[in-house]
Tab-separated table of C-alpha atoms in Angstrom:
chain	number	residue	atom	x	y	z
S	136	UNK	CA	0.000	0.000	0.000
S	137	UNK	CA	1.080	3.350	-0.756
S	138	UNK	CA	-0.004	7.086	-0.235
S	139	UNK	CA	0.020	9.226	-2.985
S	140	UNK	CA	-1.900	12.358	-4.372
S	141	UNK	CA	-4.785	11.688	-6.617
S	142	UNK	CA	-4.527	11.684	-10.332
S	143	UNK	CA	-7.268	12.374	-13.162
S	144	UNK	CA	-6.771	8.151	-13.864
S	145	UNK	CA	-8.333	7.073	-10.377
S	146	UNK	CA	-11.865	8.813	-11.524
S	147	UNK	CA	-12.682	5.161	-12.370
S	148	UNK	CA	-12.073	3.722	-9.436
S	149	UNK	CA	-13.803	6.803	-7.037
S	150	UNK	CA	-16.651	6.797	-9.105
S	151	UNK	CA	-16.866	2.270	-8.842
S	152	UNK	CA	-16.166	2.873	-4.725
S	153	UNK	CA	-18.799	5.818	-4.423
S	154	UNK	CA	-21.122	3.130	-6.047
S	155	UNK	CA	-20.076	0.405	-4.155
S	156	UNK	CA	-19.898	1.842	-0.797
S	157	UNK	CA	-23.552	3.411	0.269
S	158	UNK	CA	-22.213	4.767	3.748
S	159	UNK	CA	-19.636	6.939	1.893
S	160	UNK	CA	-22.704	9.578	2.134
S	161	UNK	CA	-21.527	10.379	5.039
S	162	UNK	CA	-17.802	11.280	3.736
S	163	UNK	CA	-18.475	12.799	0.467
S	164	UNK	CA	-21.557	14.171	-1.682
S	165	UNK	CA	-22.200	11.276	-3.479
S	166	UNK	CA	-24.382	13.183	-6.227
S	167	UNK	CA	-20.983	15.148	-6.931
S	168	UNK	CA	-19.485	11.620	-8.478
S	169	UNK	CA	-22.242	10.773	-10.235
S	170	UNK	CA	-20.617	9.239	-13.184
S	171	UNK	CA	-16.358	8.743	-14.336
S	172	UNK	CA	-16.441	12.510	-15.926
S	173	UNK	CA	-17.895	13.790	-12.717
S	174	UNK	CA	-15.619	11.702	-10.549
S	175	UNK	CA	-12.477	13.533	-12.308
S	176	UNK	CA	-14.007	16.866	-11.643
S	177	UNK	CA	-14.164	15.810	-7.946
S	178	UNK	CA	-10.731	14.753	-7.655
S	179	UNK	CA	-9.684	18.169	-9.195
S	180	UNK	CA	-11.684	19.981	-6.927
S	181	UNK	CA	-12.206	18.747	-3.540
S	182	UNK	CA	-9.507	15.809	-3.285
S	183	UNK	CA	-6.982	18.142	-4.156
S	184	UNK	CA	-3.054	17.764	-2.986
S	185	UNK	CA	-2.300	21.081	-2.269
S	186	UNK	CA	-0.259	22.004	1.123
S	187	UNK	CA	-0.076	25.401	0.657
S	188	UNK	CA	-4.237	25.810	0.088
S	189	UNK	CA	-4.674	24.147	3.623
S	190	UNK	CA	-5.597	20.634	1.945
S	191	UNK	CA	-3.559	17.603	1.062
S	192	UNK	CA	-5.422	14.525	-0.308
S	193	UNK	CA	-4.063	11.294	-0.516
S	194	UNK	CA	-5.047	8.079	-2.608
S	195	UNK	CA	-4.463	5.130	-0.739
S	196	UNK	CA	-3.022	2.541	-3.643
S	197	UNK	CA	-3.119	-1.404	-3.444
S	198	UNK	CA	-1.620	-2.369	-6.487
S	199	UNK	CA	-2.078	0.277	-8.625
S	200	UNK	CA	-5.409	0.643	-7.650
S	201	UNK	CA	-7.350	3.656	-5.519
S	202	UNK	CA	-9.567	2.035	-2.786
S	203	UNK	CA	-9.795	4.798	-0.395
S	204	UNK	CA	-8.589	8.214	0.628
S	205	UNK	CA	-7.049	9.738	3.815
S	206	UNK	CA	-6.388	13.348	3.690
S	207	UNK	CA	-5.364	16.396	5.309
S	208	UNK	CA	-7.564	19.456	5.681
S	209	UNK	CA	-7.211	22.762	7.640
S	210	UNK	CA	-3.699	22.968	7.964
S	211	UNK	CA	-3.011	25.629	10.163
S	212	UNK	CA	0.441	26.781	10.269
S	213	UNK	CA	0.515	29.336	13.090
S	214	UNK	CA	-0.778	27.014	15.812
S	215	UNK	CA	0.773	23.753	13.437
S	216	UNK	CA	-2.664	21.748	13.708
S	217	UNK	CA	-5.297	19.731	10.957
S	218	UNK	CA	-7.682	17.761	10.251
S	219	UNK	CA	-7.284	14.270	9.824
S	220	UNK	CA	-10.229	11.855	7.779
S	221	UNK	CA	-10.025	8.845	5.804
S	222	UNK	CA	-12.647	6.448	4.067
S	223	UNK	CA	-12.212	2.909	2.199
S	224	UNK	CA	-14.179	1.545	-0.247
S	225	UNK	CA	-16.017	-1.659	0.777
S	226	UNK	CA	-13.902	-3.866	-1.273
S	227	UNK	CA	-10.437	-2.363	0.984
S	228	UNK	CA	-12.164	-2.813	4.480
S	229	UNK	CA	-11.474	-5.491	7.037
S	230	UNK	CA	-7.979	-5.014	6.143
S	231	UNK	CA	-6.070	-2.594	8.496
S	232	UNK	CA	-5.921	0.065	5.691
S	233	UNK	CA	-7.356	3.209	7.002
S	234	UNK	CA	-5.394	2.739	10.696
S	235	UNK	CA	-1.940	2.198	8.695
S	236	UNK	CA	-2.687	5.121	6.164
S	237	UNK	CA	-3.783	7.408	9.105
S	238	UNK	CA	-0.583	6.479	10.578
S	239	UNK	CA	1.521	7.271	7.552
S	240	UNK	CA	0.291	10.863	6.634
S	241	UNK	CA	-0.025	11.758	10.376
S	242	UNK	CA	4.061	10.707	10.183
S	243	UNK	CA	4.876	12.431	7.065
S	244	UNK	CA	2.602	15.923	8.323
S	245	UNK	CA	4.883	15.700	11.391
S	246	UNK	CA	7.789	15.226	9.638
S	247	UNK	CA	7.268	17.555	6.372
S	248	UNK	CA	4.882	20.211	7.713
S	249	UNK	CA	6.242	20.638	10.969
S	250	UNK	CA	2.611	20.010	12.392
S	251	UNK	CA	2.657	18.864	16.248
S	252	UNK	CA	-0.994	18.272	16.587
S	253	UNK	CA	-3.149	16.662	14.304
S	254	UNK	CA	-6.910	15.721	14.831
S	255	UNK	CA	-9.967	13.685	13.521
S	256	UNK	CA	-12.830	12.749	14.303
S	257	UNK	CA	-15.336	9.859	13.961
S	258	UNK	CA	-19.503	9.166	14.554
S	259	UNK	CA	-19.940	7.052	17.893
S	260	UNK	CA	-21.667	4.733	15.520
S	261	UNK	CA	-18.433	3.931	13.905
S	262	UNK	CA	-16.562	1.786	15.924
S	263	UNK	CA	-14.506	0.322	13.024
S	264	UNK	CA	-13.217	4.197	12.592
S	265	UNK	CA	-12.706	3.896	16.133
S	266	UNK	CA	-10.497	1.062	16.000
S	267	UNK	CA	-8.806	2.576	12.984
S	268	UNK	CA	-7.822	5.850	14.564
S	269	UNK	CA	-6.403	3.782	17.928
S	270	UNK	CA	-4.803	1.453	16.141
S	271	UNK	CA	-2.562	4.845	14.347
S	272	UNK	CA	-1.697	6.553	17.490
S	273	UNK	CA	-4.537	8.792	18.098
S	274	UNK	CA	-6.047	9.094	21.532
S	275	UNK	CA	-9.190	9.792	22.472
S	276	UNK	CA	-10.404	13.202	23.865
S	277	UNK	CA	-14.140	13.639	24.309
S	278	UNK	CA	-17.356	13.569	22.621
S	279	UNK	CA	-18.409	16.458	20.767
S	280	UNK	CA	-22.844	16.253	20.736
S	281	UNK	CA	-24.283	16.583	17.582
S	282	UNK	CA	-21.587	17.792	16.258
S	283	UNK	CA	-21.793	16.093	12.139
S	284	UNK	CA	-25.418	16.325	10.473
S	285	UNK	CA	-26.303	13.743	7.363
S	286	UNK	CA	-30.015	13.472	5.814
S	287	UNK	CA	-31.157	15.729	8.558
S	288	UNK	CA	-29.765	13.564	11.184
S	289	UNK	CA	-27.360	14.762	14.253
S	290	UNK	CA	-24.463	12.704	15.577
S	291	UNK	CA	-22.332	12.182	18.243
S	292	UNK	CA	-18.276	12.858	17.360
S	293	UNK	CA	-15.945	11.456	19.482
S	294	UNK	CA	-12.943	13.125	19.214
S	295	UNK	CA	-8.945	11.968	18.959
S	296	UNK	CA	-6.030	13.459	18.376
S	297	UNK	CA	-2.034	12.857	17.775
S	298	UNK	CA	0.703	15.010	19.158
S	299	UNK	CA	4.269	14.963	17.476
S	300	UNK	CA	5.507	13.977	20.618
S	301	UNK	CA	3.674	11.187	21.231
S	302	UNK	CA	4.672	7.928	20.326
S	303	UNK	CA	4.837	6.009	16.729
S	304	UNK	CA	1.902	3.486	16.535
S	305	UNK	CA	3.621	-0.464	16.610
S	306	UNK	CA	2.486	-0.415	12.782
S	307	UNK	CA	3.910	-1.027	9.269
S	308	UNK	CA	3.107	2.753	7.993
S	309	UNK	CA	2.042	3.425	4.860
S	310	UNK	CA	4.766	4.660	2.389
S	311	UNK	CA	3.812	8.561	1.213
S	312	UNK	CA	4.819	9.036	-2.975
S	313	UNK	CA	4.810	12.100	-3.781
C-alpha cells in the first residue's frame, strides 16, 4: 500500500467505490461523483493535494489501484494543527488500511509540515473508525454532541487526536509518494 496524491486516472475507481460503498454519504456528496467525468471533476476539486491551500489529499493505492482516501484538511500553520479523515471503499475494508494510512500521513505531516498536533474525528456509531484511529496513534479526547449532520440527522463525534511527541503506533506505515 502506498499514499500518494490523486490523479485524473483514479476517476474510475472513485466513481466504482462511491457506487459500491452506500455509507460513503456520510464522507463525500455522493451526487458530486455521479458518473467517471464527474468523478475527475471531484478529484480536481475537492480531493486536491495542495499544502499550501490548507488541503492535502491522498489516494491510498493497493496495487495500482485507488480504494480509499485519507487526507489532510485545515492545515493551520501558526498554531501547526489539521484535520485528519479517511474512508475505504467496501472492497479495501477489514484489512487494516485506514489505521496504517492514518498512521503514515499523520508521520509524514509531522515530519514535512512541521505540524505537532493533528486531529480527527469519527460518529460514535463507527466503531470500526474507532479502532482505525487507535490502532494509528490517536487518543481519544471527548465527545463532541451533535456535532456532524447527514439526511437531517445529528451525531455524536468522538474526538482523537495525535501530538508529534507522542509515540509512533507499533504499525507497518504506509509509504507517502509524492
Amino acid at each position: 500500500m502506498t499514499l500518494r496524491p490523486w490523479q485524473p486516472d483514479d476517476a474510475a475507481c472513485l466513481f466504482a467505490a462511491v457506487q459500491s460503498t452506500p455509507d460513503l454519504d456520510t464522507q463525500l456528496d455522493r451526487s458530486a461523483v455521479h458518473d467517471v467525468d464527474a468523478a475527475m471533476a471531484f478529484i480536481r476539486s475537492t480531493l486536491a493535494w495542495d499544502p499550501d491551500s490548507g488541503m492535502c489529499s491522498f489516494a491510498i493505492d493497493v496495487d495500482g489501484r485507488a480504494v480509499g482516501n485519507v487526507g489532510l484538511s485545515h492545515i493551520d500553520r501558526r498554531h501547526r494543527t489539521t484535520w485528519l479523515a479517511y474512508w475505504i471503499a467496501s472492497d479495501g475494508r477489514g484489512l487494516g488500511l485506514a489505521g496504517r494510512a492514518a498512521a503514515g500521513v499523520a508521520s509524514w505531516a509531522f515530519q514535512e509540515l512541521d505540524l505537532f498536533r493533528i486531529e480527527l474525528g469519527h460518529r460514535l456509531n463507527n466503531p470500526a473508525s474507532c479502532a482505525a484511529a487507535k490502532r494509528a496513534g490517536f487518543l481519544p479526547e471527548g465527545i463532541e454532541r451533535s456535532k456532524l449532520e447527514y439526511g437531517g440527522v445529528r451525531f455524536d463525534v468522538e474526538t482523537h487526536a495525535r501530538l508529534a511527541t507522542d509515540p509512533a503506533p507499533a504499525l507497518d506505515l504506509a509509504a507517502v509518494s509524492l
